[in-house]
Amino acid sequence: MGELYLDGVVEDIIYSNDENGYTVCTINCGGEPITLVGIMPYIGEGETIKVQGEWQMHQTFGRQFKVNYFEKRLPTTSAAILKYLASGAIKGVGPVTAERIVQRFGEDTLEVIENNPRWLCDIRGISPKRADDIHKNYVEQFGMRTVMMFCNEFFGPALSVKVFKAYGSAAIDIIKATPYRLCDDVTGIGFEKADRVAMALGFPKDTPERAEAGIIHTLNVASINGGHCYLPENELVDAAAKILGVSREVASSAAQRLCTLEKIKRFTIDETDAYALSELYSAEVYIAAKLHALSNYKFPFVLEGLDEQITQLEEKYGIEYAPEQREAISHALTNGVTVITGGPGTGKTTVIKAILDICGILKFSSVLAAPTGRAAKRMFESSGKEAKTIHRLLEASISENGHHHFQRDDENPINQKVIIIDETSMVDTNLMCALLKAVKTGSYLILIGDPDQLPPVGPGNCLNDIIGSDKFDVVKLNKIFRQAEESLIVMNAHAINRGEMPIINSRDNNFFFIERQDPDAVAELLLAFVSKRLPAKYNADPLEDIQVISCTRKGSLGTSGLNQLFQNALNPKSPKKVEKKYGSIIFREGDKVMQIKNDYDLEWKRGGESGTGVFNGDIGMISEIDTRSETMVVDFEGRLTEYDFSQLDELEHAYAVTAHKSQGSEYRIVVIPAFDAPFPLMTRNLLYTAVTRAKDIVVIVGSQRSLAVMVGNDRIPVRHTALKTMLSLV
């Protein structure tokens, strides 16, 4: 059955979301009350609307009409106009004022508001400014109708609302003149969507505006997908020309024009001409300069007696620090910048605790932070001192224009004297730049991490570049302590890192390998372990304590296939659980989900506390899905966060996650499938990262040959970053 059309007068607004225009209302359609649901921004009671859509049956609210498109029709009778105005549909007009206006102008009321608003000043209580505001709000609402009709050809209703909010009634003129502005101005509209609009409007393929947008798009894709901070000139021009379907000359000219406009930066690095997004280039320049400023700072005093204090701590705790641990503790409180590296079991946590103890003795204020909430939580559990995410440390917030910013910066720096950052391998270029802006010269910055883990999800490779520059004090912890030596997880992690096969034939430790060749058999055994065998043996919660980590997203043993398998088994379909289908994904109450992008706007509540910001890698449980209000609530370890259905592209299932997404986290039990995947994904550092996420147990199921391929593949994809060179040259 095709889509249907209905006409009627809006009787009651049951629910309205100002952010995206989603509305639930009833209309009087030929004397019959009908419930409408869908994107219908700025409608008010008393308005006549025409809608297009189809009938659907809601499990709670019964039969209702799902609106895919709507348009307003002006009320024509005095009674209908009065009801429309009295509903508050137009800002500045309440019931009393509405009655006065309609009494004065009758059926001509709306024509007066639109074309002769100053006539309203004849009515008591309406000043010239108020009359202008009423006119402006009225015209804006019906301007949205025109914009929505225009955008309907290109975007869904939610994106069309965003377009109108960005440009107002001028949206159509702006889009027709400069469609590629959409890429910069409207979240959710990238180059491909803007390009479809431009092509439909008849823009030539080789127009300068399109080529410039394509260059920026190519650099953005390189940053997001490859972690690159720049691209060599030839690589950029070739890639952009291919994406755009134009000559290299057109792409090259566009890049040069963008440099003139200072939207991208052209520079030479290692005798190669390169281009970078201006903000990424500036970020690397700032990081290099600030790290040297911190490192070269001449402290007005010299700390003496550190060796004696370290010895006293050994006596206090009944331990003996390894020589490199003593070195790390001493250097951390002697130099402006200290990098401490080491794999699992090498005592990084012990070093952190010692530094904190000495800070207490010296009356130095200190703060701990990490890139993710889970990593910060782990710091707190191991050190006993509160740890924050870097975003929280920097007090991330939303500015008036809707962009995120950090309240802590060079004008409002972090107050603490000693700043300890863990899991620094995860910190990308943008976050490192923001962090360093908030660090005062004269502070002690201590960067702790494992350079053998995967690089950041975002652009850059800061920790490795800092280490590789040979300009800073780097202490590597090598000794594996006796307690850690008893863990096969720790010993095998180090073996993998050396390119050696892990011990897989032990039956009485905490690292297990089970051979299965067939992918279906691997999936079946993974499910058995996660749903029954591991929970029974270790008293583990399948959702809270066990995490499956795969090397890829695709295929039956990638995260996509495994998430569907585990959802069906661990959180099956039930009449008691509300669902929402979004694209090819079915979200269900009780699902384990992960946030897959930084969203600084999302609000959360925890008891009486509230805040904003949910970040890439945060894992939670869907606690409620409300199909009436088109919202979903996710519980991120007590932080209740409400998502509008239009925001569900920020979530994916997390029964299984990629190794990249697992970074910074620690799980009681980690289960890893070993299978044939694209060779670039079967890497040693990916396997090492996955194994080191486990606190108590590792279980690998699959092919020993595939495991050997991963151990032997030390290929690390090249990331184009300028930071190492910049640091070396300063």
XYZ file of C-alpha atoms in Angstrom, residues 19-670:
652
model
C 15.372 20.200 19.291
C 14.316 18.048 16.345
C 10.664 18.924 15.777
C 9.328 15.469 16.688
C 5.685 15.872 17.649
C 2.747 13.760 18.814
C -0.611 15.436 18.263
C -4.259 14.748 17.475
C -6.118 16.242 14.538
C -9.785 16.477 13.758
C -10.068 14.819 10.379
C -13.670 15.063 9.192
C -14.952 14.719 12.724
C -12.664 11.769 13.572
C -9.806 12.260 16.075
C -6.538 10.853 14.684
C -3.166 10.634 16.415
C -0.203 11.817 14.328
C 3.472 11.107 15.128
C 6.531 12.415 13.287
C 8.717 15.424 12.530
C 6.266 18.375 12.527
C 8.104 21.381 13.966
C 6.355 24.584 14.980
C 2.779 23.379 14.614
C 0.172 24.681 17.032
C -3.344 23.912 18.113
C -5.921 25.304 15.692
C -3.668 24.993 12.642
C -4.876 23.122 9.592
C -2.239 20.710 8.288
C -1.912 18.264 5.419
C 0.192 15.185 6.155
C 1.597 12.333 4.123
C 2.489 8.956 5.657
C 1.113 5.553 6.640
C -0.842 3.889 9.414
C 0.990 1.947 12.098
C 0.014 0.060 15.237
C 1.777 1.103 18.446
C 1.958 -1.644 21.067
C 0.916 0.761 23.834
C -0.978 3.608 22.186
C -2.750 1.708 19.414
C -3.428 2.874 15.870
C -1.675 6.075 14.828
C -0.545 7.817 11.657
C 3.218 8.014 11.031
C 3.943 11.328 9.273
C 6.718 11.381 6.674
C 5.893 14.836 5.297
C 3.633 17.682 6.349
C 2.641 21.185 5.347
C 0.650 23.848 7.111
C -2.525 25.369 5.816
C -3.577 28.661 7.277
C -6.782 28.730 9.345
C -9.411 30.801 7.552
C -12.315 31.373 9.950
C -12.149 33.784 12.864
C -12.787 30.930 15.309
C -9.970 28.803 13.872
C -7.582 31.773 13.808
C -8.415 32.565 17.442
C -7.756 28.966 18.512
C -4.478 28.945 16.585
C -3.204 32.203 18.104
C -4.477 31.429 21.622
C -2.528 28.126 21.629
C 0.745 30.053 21.919
C 1.848 28.980 18.442
C 3.263 32.460 17.818
C 5.682 33.775 20.394
C 4.388 36.958 22.011
C 0.705 36.166 21.540
C -1.241 34.659 24.428
C -4.982 33.965 24.790
C -5.928 37.523 25.842
C -3.880 39.202 23.118
C -5.160 36.683 20.557
C -8.754 37.539 21.403
C -8.066 41.274 21.088
C -6.342 40.833 17.705
C -9.097 38.643 16.246
C -11.819 40.942 17.566
C -10.118 43.816 15.754
C -9.159 42.168 12.451
C -11.324 39.030 12.201
C -10.552 36.820 9.201
C -7.878 39.297 8.033
C -5.792 38.718 11.174
C -3.077 36.562 9.622
C -2.794 38.808 6.563
C -2.252 41.769 8.917
C 0.418 39.913 10.933
C 2.270 38.967 7.750
C 2.035 42.152 5.694
C 1.034 45.022 8.003
C 2.352 44.129 11.485
C 2.435 47.761 12.690
C -1.394 47.810 12.538
C -1.189 45.577 15.627
C -0.003 48.624 17.589
C -3.622 49.821 17.611
C -4.272 47.058 20.151
C -3.643 47.771 23.824
C -0.421 46.202 25.081
C 1.295 45.771 21.688
C 4.296 48.046 21.160
C 6.033 48.495 17.789
C 8.825 46.134 18.894
C 6.347 43.502 20.023
C 4.456 43.829 16.749
C 7.713 43.282 14.829
C 8.561 40.246 16.964
C 5.110 38.721 16.321
C 5.558 39.292 12.578
C 9.077 37.813 12.617
C 8.013 34.677 14.497
C 5.009 34.145 12.233
C 7.033 34.528 9.037
C 9.751 32.255 10.428
C 7.291 29.462 11.042
C 5.963 29.548 7.537
C 9.454 30.004 6.198
C 10.220 26.656 7.782
C 7.365 25.124 5.820
C 8.989 26.293 2.580
C 12.432 25.116 3.697
C 11.091 21.717 4.762
C 9.401 21.281 1.386
C 12.628 22.178 -0.416
C 14.832 19.954 1.755
C 12.422 17.017 1.598
C 13.970 16.054 -1.733
C 17.443 15.697 -0.218
C 17.253 14.999 3.522
C 15.067 13.371 6.131
C 12.858 15.555 8.326
C 15.320 15.704 11.249
C 18.172 16.978 9.047
C 15.804 19.448 7.380
C 15.033 20.910 10.806
C 18.790 21.308 11.423
C 19.153 23.106 8.092
C 16.390 25.543 9.011
C 17.892 26.130 12.451
C 21.240 26.909 10.821
C 19.999 29.332 8.174
C 16.408 30.263 9.018
C 14.156 31.427 6.200
C 17.211 32.193 4.065
C 18.068 28.481 3.869
C 16.869 27.906 0.312
C 18.754 30.896 -1.094
C 21.921 29.900 0.781
C 21.768 26.287 -0.373
C 21.102 27.234 -3.994
C 24.041 29.647 -3.976
C 26.550 27.691 -1.865
C 25.410 24.107 -1.192
C 28.833 23.040 0.081
C 28.413 25.349 3.078
C 26.218 22.601 4.464
C 29.354 20.538 5.203
C 30.628 23.171 7.631
C 27.373 24.451 9.086
C 25.079 21.464 9.651
C 26.079 18.461 11.775
C 25.194 15.257 9.947
C 25.646 16.669 6.437
C 28.987 15.687 5.000
C 30.462 16.161 1.568
C 28.490 13.319 -0.042
C 25.094 14.695 1.016
C 26.006 18.272 0.089
C 27.371 17.024 -3.234
C 24.086 15.275 -4.054
C 22.271 18.562 -3.424
C 24.726 20.470 -5.631
C 24.456 17.950 -8.472
C 20.646 18.075 -8.295
C 20.842 21.875 -8.500
C 22.941 21.641 -11.644
C 26.380 22.584 -10.331
C 29.188 21.489 -12.719
C 31.516 18.741 -11.455
C 34.564 20.963 -11.824
C 33.196 24.053 -10.078
C 35.815 25.589 -7.754
C 33.503 25.357 -4.708
C 33.021 21.639 -5.241
C 36.735 21.013 -5.691
C 37.540 22.938 -2.507
C 34.930 20.993 -0.539
C 36.369 17.779 -1.973
C 39.898 18.665 -0.830
C 38.711 19.337 2.725
C 36.611 16.155 2.625
C 39.670 14.131 1.555
C 41.747 15.523 4.425
C 38.894 14.858 6.858
C 38.544 11.250 5.690
C 42.308 10.757 6.024
C 42.129 12.113 9.563
C 39.122 10.040 10.620
C 39.908 6.753 8.881
C 43.703 6.786 8.834
C 44.625 8.959 11.805
C 46.625 11.270 9.518
C 47.406 14.859 10.491
C 48.474 15.702 6.932
C 48.759 14.155 3.478
C 51.668 14.456 1.051
C 50.689 16.741 -1.824
C 50.614 14.045 -4.494
C 48.603 11.703 -2.293
C 46.045 14.401 -1.506
C 45.656 15.579 -5.101
C 45.326 12.012 -6.450
C 42.758 11.013 -3.813
C 40.682 14.179 -4.190
C 40.717 14.007 -7.999
C 39.472 10.410 -7.829
C 36.690 11.244 -5.343
C 35.585 14.275 -7.363
C 35.987 12.709 -10.788
C 38.057 15.685 -11.985
C 41.594 16.263 -13.246
C 44.606 16.589 -10.968
C 44.930 20.199 -12.112
C 41.458 21.073 -10.823
C 42.168 19.408 -7.460
C 45.610 21.003 -7.154
C 44.251 24.484 -7.910
C 41.547 24.014 -5.271
C 44.159 23.083 -2.662
C 46.163 26.219 -3.475
C 43.088 28.432 -3.175
C 42.248 26.905 0.205
C 45.756 27.757 1.394
C 45.179 31.367 0.392
C 41.942 31.309 2.391
C 43.907 29.753 5.319
C 41.499 26.813 5.508
C 44.345 24.363 4.940
C 48.100 24.668 5.421
C 50.823 23.818 2.907
C 54.248 23.032 4.338
C 57.339 20.947 3.727
C 58.215 18.040 5.987
C 61.134 15.667 5.494
C 61.662 17.218 2.025
C 58.056 16.402 1.043
C 55.402 18.994 0.209
C 52.286 18.369 2.283
C 48.828 19.734 3.105
C 47.005 19.677 6.430
C 43.753 20.976 7.833
C 44.676 24.291 9.463
C 43.416 23.279 12.907
C 45.426 20.025 12.915
C 48.593 21.736 11.726
C 48.203 24.441 14.369
C 47.574 21.790 17.021
C 50.839 19.966 16.236
C 52.762 23.254 16.201
C 51.311 24.165 19.592
C 52.014 20.736 21.120
C 55.670 20.915 20.072
C 56.148 24.442 21.396
C 54.340 23.827 24.698
C 56.112 20.561 25.480
C 59.464 22.261 25.009
C 58.363 25.200 27.153
C 57.329 22.831 29.952
C 60.488 20.751 29.599
C 62.874 23.717 29.486
C 61.337 25.526 32.447
C 63.952 26.344 35.087
C 62.384 25.530 38.438
C 63.282 28.150 41.095
C 64.311 25.413 43.504
C 65.887 21.963 43.384
C 64.130 19.131 45.129
C 66.569 17.378 47.408
C 66.294 14.155 49.335
C 64.074 12.349 46.808
C 66.153 9.170 47.076
C 65.699 9.157 50.851
C 61.953 9.673 50.508
C 61.741 6.804 48.017
C 63.627 4.599 50.463
C 61.233 5.578 53.241
C 58.311 4.549 51.022
C 59.955 1.153 50.481
C 60.171 0.713 54.238
C 56.588 1.940 54.727
C 55.104 -0.525 52.211
C 57.617 -3.350 52.670
C 58.625 -3.365 49.007
C 61.717 -2.775 46.917
C 61.431 -0.577 43.843
C 63.252 -1.691 40.697
C 66.042 0.702 39.604
C 63.947 2.010 36.695
C 61.002 2.575 39.058
C 63.191 4.685 41.358
C 64.391 6.552 38.278
C 60.813 7.169 37.096
C 59.682 8.470 40.501
C 62.708 10.746 40.851
C 62.570 12.117 37.290
C 58.825 12.744 37.433
C 59.337 15.300 40.202
C 62.497 16.785 38.731
C 61.579 17.506 35.100
C 58.801 19.547 33.559
C 57.881 16.655 31.235
C 58.452 12.977 32.008
C 57.276 9.991 29.964
C 56.930 6.632 31.736
C 56.289 3.566 29.590
C 55.939 -0.128 30.226
C 53.805 -3.149 29.528
C 51.536 -5.048 31.939
C 53.022 -6.131 35.264
C 55.930 -3.669 35.161
C 54.719 -1.562 38.072
C 53.351 1.618 36.487
C 50.640 1.766 39.159
C 53.256 1.415 41.920
C 55.141 4.354 40.442
C 51.989 6.489 40.342
C 51.249 5.741 43.999
C 54.813 6.642 45.009
C 54.653 9.938 43.102
C 51.364 10.765 44.844
C 52.851 9.922 48.258
C 55.814 12.210 47.679
C 53.503 14.957 46.393
C 51.713 14.713 49.726
C 54.988 15.048 51.626
C 56.050 18.045 49.503
C 52.588 19.643 49.730
C 52.340 19.534 45.922
C 48.764 19.470 44.620
C 48.182 16.704 42.078
C 45.527 15.402 39.709
C 45.055 12.114 37.835
C 43.367 11.831 34.462
C 42.904 9.397 31.575
C 41.242 9.542 28.150
C 38.229 7.347 29.021
C 35.907 6.905 31.971
C 36.900 3.277 32.399
C 40.610 4.127 32.426
C 39.996 6.889 34.969
C 38.000 4.481 37.120
C 40.885 1.999 36.989
C 43.339 4.726 38.084
C 41.127 5.505 41.061
C 40.802 1.836 42.060
C 44.573 1.259 41.895
C 45.761 4.545 43.424
C 42.964 5.386 45.867
C 42.904 8.954 44.537
C 40.088 10.406 42.443
C 40.827 10.304 38.731
C 38.982 12.197 36.009
C 38.574 11.843 32.299
C 40.662 14.406 30.437
C 37.431 15.955 29.176
C 36.179 16.382 32.725
C 39.564 17.692 33.870
C 39.366 20.327 31.139
C 35.691 21.019 31.974
C 34.211 20.378 28.545
C 31.073 22.397 27.853
C 28.927 23.827 25.074
C 29.309 27.439 23.989
C 26.396 29.700 23.059
C 26.860 28.985 19.346
C 26.505 25.254 19.988
C 30.187 24.334 19.606
C 32.078 22.473 22.296
C 34.950 24.071 24.133
C 37.056 23.482 27.221
C 36.744 25.927 30.097
C 40.265 25.049 31.193
C 42.774 26.592 28.799
C 45.754 28.944 28.734
C 43.672 31.712 30.341
C 42.100 29.412 32.941
C 44.686 26.667 33.511
C 44.601 23.548 35.670
C 45.416 24.534 39.232
C 47.336 21.425 40.305
C 51.132 21.385 40.377
C 51.529 17.750 39.297
C 49.432 16.389 36.395
C 49.529 12.641 35.752
C 47.963 11.325 32.527
C 47.546 7.565 32.091
C 46.864 5.637 28.861
C 48.539 8.443 26.920
C 48.815 6.222 23.825
C 45.086 6.895 23.360
C 45.392 10.686 23.372
C 44.987 12.119 19.872
C 46.376 15.389 18.546
C 43.330 17.550 19.242
C 42.955 16.338 22.826
C 46.689 16.630 23.524
C 46.620 20.211 22.271
C 43.642 21.065 24.481
C 45.307 19.419 27.494
C 48.594 21.258 27.044
C 46.824 24.607 26.688
C 45.526 24.063 30.222
C 48.900 23.079 31.733
C 50.775 25.961 33.349
C 54.462 26.349 32.679
C 56.138 25.342 35.918
C 53.904 22.296 36.383
C 55.142 18.706 36.386
C 53.515 16.834 33.482
C 53.820 13.060 33.715
C 52.685 11.047 30.684
C 52.219 7.326 31.294
C 51.410 4.812 28.587
C 52.288 1.761 26.559
C 53.556 2.710 23.101
C 53.121 -0.874 21.887
C 49.350 -0.611 22.081
C 47.221 0.616 19.207
C 47.482 4.313 18.298
C 44.610 6.697 19.090
C 41.265 6.374 17.344
C 41.559 10.063 16.394
C 44.312 11.723 14.345
C 47.926 11.686 15.456
C 50.284 9.425 17.358
C 51.389 11.750 20.136
C 52.974 9.366 22.648
C 55.132 7.611 20.053
C 56.092 10.920 18.441
C 57.116 12.387 21.811
C 59.206 9.309 22.602
C 60.673 9.143 19.085
C 61.816 12.761 19.133
C 64.479 11.945 21.786
C 63.906 15.375 23.314
C 62.288 14.356 26.594
C 63.039 12.291 29.654
C 61.649 8.810 28.921
C 61.837 6.037 31.517
C 60.921 2.535 30.343
C 59.810 0.015 32.957
C 61.035 -3.417 31.882
C 61.031 -5.634 34.942
C 58.010 -7.895 35.367
C 57.339 -8.316 39.077
C 56.965 -11.657 40.777
C 53.226 -11.398 41.345
C 52.717 -10.510 37.681
C 54.973 -13.384 36.624
C 52.381 -15.752 38.072
C 49.847 -14.461 35.539
C 49.981 -16.119 32.139
C 48.095 -13.102 30.758
C 51.049 -10.856 31.622
C 53.703 -13.307 30.435
C 51.879 -14.032 27.185
C 51.271 -10.336 26.527
C 55.011 -9.705 26.702
C 55.704 -12.763 24.551
C 53.271 -11.496 21.897
C 54.943 -8.091 22.028
C 58.312 -9.744 21.349
C 56.854 -11.617 18.380
C 56.763 -14.964 20.198
C 53.822 -17.358 20.308
C 52.001 -17.266 23.654
C 51.797 -20.354 25.858
C 48.466 -21.915 24.892
C 48.618 -25.395 26.415
C 48.288 -24.474 30.088
C 45.174 -25.829 31.800
C 45.521 -24.320 35.249
C 46.241 -20.650 34.686
C 44.326 -17.655 33.382
C 45.068 -17.777 29.635
C 43.241 -20.368 27.544
C 43.219 -21.279 23.854
C 40.645 -23.581 22.261
C 41.233 -24.739 18.693
C 38.349 -24.462 16.233
C 38.783 -24.114 12.471
C 35.281 -23.565 11.155
C 33.931 -19.992 11.685
C 30.491 -21.334 12.644
C 32.096 -23.594 15.246
C 34.098 -20.632 16.582
C 30.936 -18.529 16.899
C 29.054 -21.379 18.592
C 31.803 -21.892 21.168
C 32.175 -18.146 21.783
C 28.476 -17.989 22.574
C 28.707 -20.983 24.900
C 31.610 -19.430 26.801
C 30.014 -16.001 27.155
C 26.474 -17.100 27.965
C 27.054 -20.193 30.128
C 30.483 -21.658 30.762
C 32.422 -18.595 31.969
C 29.531 -17.198 34.065
C 29.098 -20.585 35.730
C 32.793 -21.187 36.448
C 33.790 -17.668 37.533
C 30.489 -16.306 38.850
C 30.649 -13.677 36.112
C 27.910 -11.483 34.673
C 27.870 -11.993 30.870
C 27.215 -8.300 30.243
C 29.171 -6.611 33.028
C 32.218 -8.866 33.442
C 32.846 -10.425 30.021
C 33.902 -8.586 26.875
C 34.355 -10.087 23.424
C 37.059 -8.296 21.399
C 37.395 -8.902 17.656
C 39.954 -7.629 15.151
C 37.342 -6.508 12.616
C 33.789 -5.258 12.242
C 32.790 -7.327 9.212
C 31.862 -10.975 8.852
C 30.274 -13.536 11.141
C 33.189 -13.263 13.605
C 33.469 -9.490 13.332
C 31.669 -7.250 15.775
C 28.600 -6.840 13.521
C 27.899 -10.565 13.265
C 28.813 -11.337 16.871
C 26.699 -8.515 18.272
C 23.629 -9.863 16.522
C 24.424 -13.380 17.757
C 24.929 -12.291 21.373
C 21.930 -9.959 21.390
C 19.656 -12.816 20.347
C 21.106 -15.048 23.065
C 21.673 -12.645 25.962
C 18.833 -10.186 25.394
C 16.242 -11.940 23.229
C 13.132 -10.359 21.789
C 10.318 -10.135 24.347
C 6.857 -8.541 24.550
C 8.110 -6.851 27.728
C 11.029 -5.154 25.962
C 10.481 -2.184 23.666
C 12.544 -2.103 20.468
C 13.609 0.519 17.953
C 14.899 -0.349 14.482
C 17.487 2.133 13.266
C 18.882 1.348 9.843
C 19.888 -2.306 9.972
C 20.256 -2.312 13.788
C 17.538 -3.265 16.264
C 18.039 -1.590 19.636
C 16.232 -3.312 22.519
C 15.736 -2.451 26.160
C 18.469 -4.288 28.086
C 21.008 -4.077 25.246
C 24.682 -3.412 25.895
C 25.714 -0.425 23.748
C 28.716 1.805 23.129
C 28.978 5.496 22.282
C 31.069 5.717 19.091
C 31.768 9.463 18.875
C 32.432 12.321 21.252
C 29.181 14.189 21.896
C 29.624 17.229 24.107
C 25.912 18.160 23.937
C 24.410 15.033 25.495
C 23.075 15.675 28.971
C 23.260 13.069 31.730
C 21.925 12.785 35.257
C 23.183 10.729 38.188
C 21.175 11.162 41.365
C 21.194 14.881 42.063
C 24.223 15.433 39.824
C 23.982 16.444 36.170
C 26.396 17.244 33.381
C 27.023 17.117 29.654
C 29.178 14.950 27.436
C 29.296 11.269 26.516
C 32.452 10.147 24.796
C 33.771 7.668 22.266
C 34.141 4.225 23.887
C 31.716 4.736 26.804
C 29.682 1.535 27.378
C 26.199 1.435 28.881
C 22.875 -0.404 28.967
C 19.630 0.668 27.330
C 17.239 1.167 30.241
C 14.235 2.593 28.392
C 12.935 3.111 24.858
C 9.962 5.455 24.469
C 8.563 5.200 20.950
C 5.973 7.864 21.723
C 8.491 10.568 22.477
C 11.073 8.920 20.180
C 13.719 8.856 22.890
C 16.004 6.218 24.384
C 17.696 6.288 27.786
C 21.122 4.673 28.210
C 22.639 4.011 31.634
C 26.396 4.656 31.523
C 27.383 3.250 34.914
C 24.792 5.390 36.703
C 24.806 8.353 34.312
C 21.375 8.320 32.686
C 21.543 9.830 29.204
C 18.575 10.480 26.924
C 19.022 10.102 23.160
C 16.651 11.386 20.561
C 16.010 8.746 17.872
C 17.798 11.004 15.364
C 20.981 10.549 17.449
C 21.061 6.756 17.356
C 23.857 6.792 14.796
C 26.078 7.608 17.786
C 25.445 4.171 19.323
C 26.192 0.592 18.403
C 25.916 -2.727 20.196
C 28.828 -3.576 22.487
C 28.465 -7.290 23.248
C 31.528 -7.465 20.976
C 33.844 -4.510 20.287
C 36.942 -3.943 18.186
C 40.339 -3.757 19.846
C 40.491 -0.051 18.995
C 37.258 0.582 20.883
C 38.468 -1.454 23.881
C 41.460 0.812 24.511
C 41.700 2.249 27.984
C 39.250 -0.298 29.380
C 39.771 -3.252 31.676
C 37.421 -6.232 31.881
C 37.407 -9.206 34.244
C 37.274 -11.630 31.323
C 38.217 -11.063 27.687
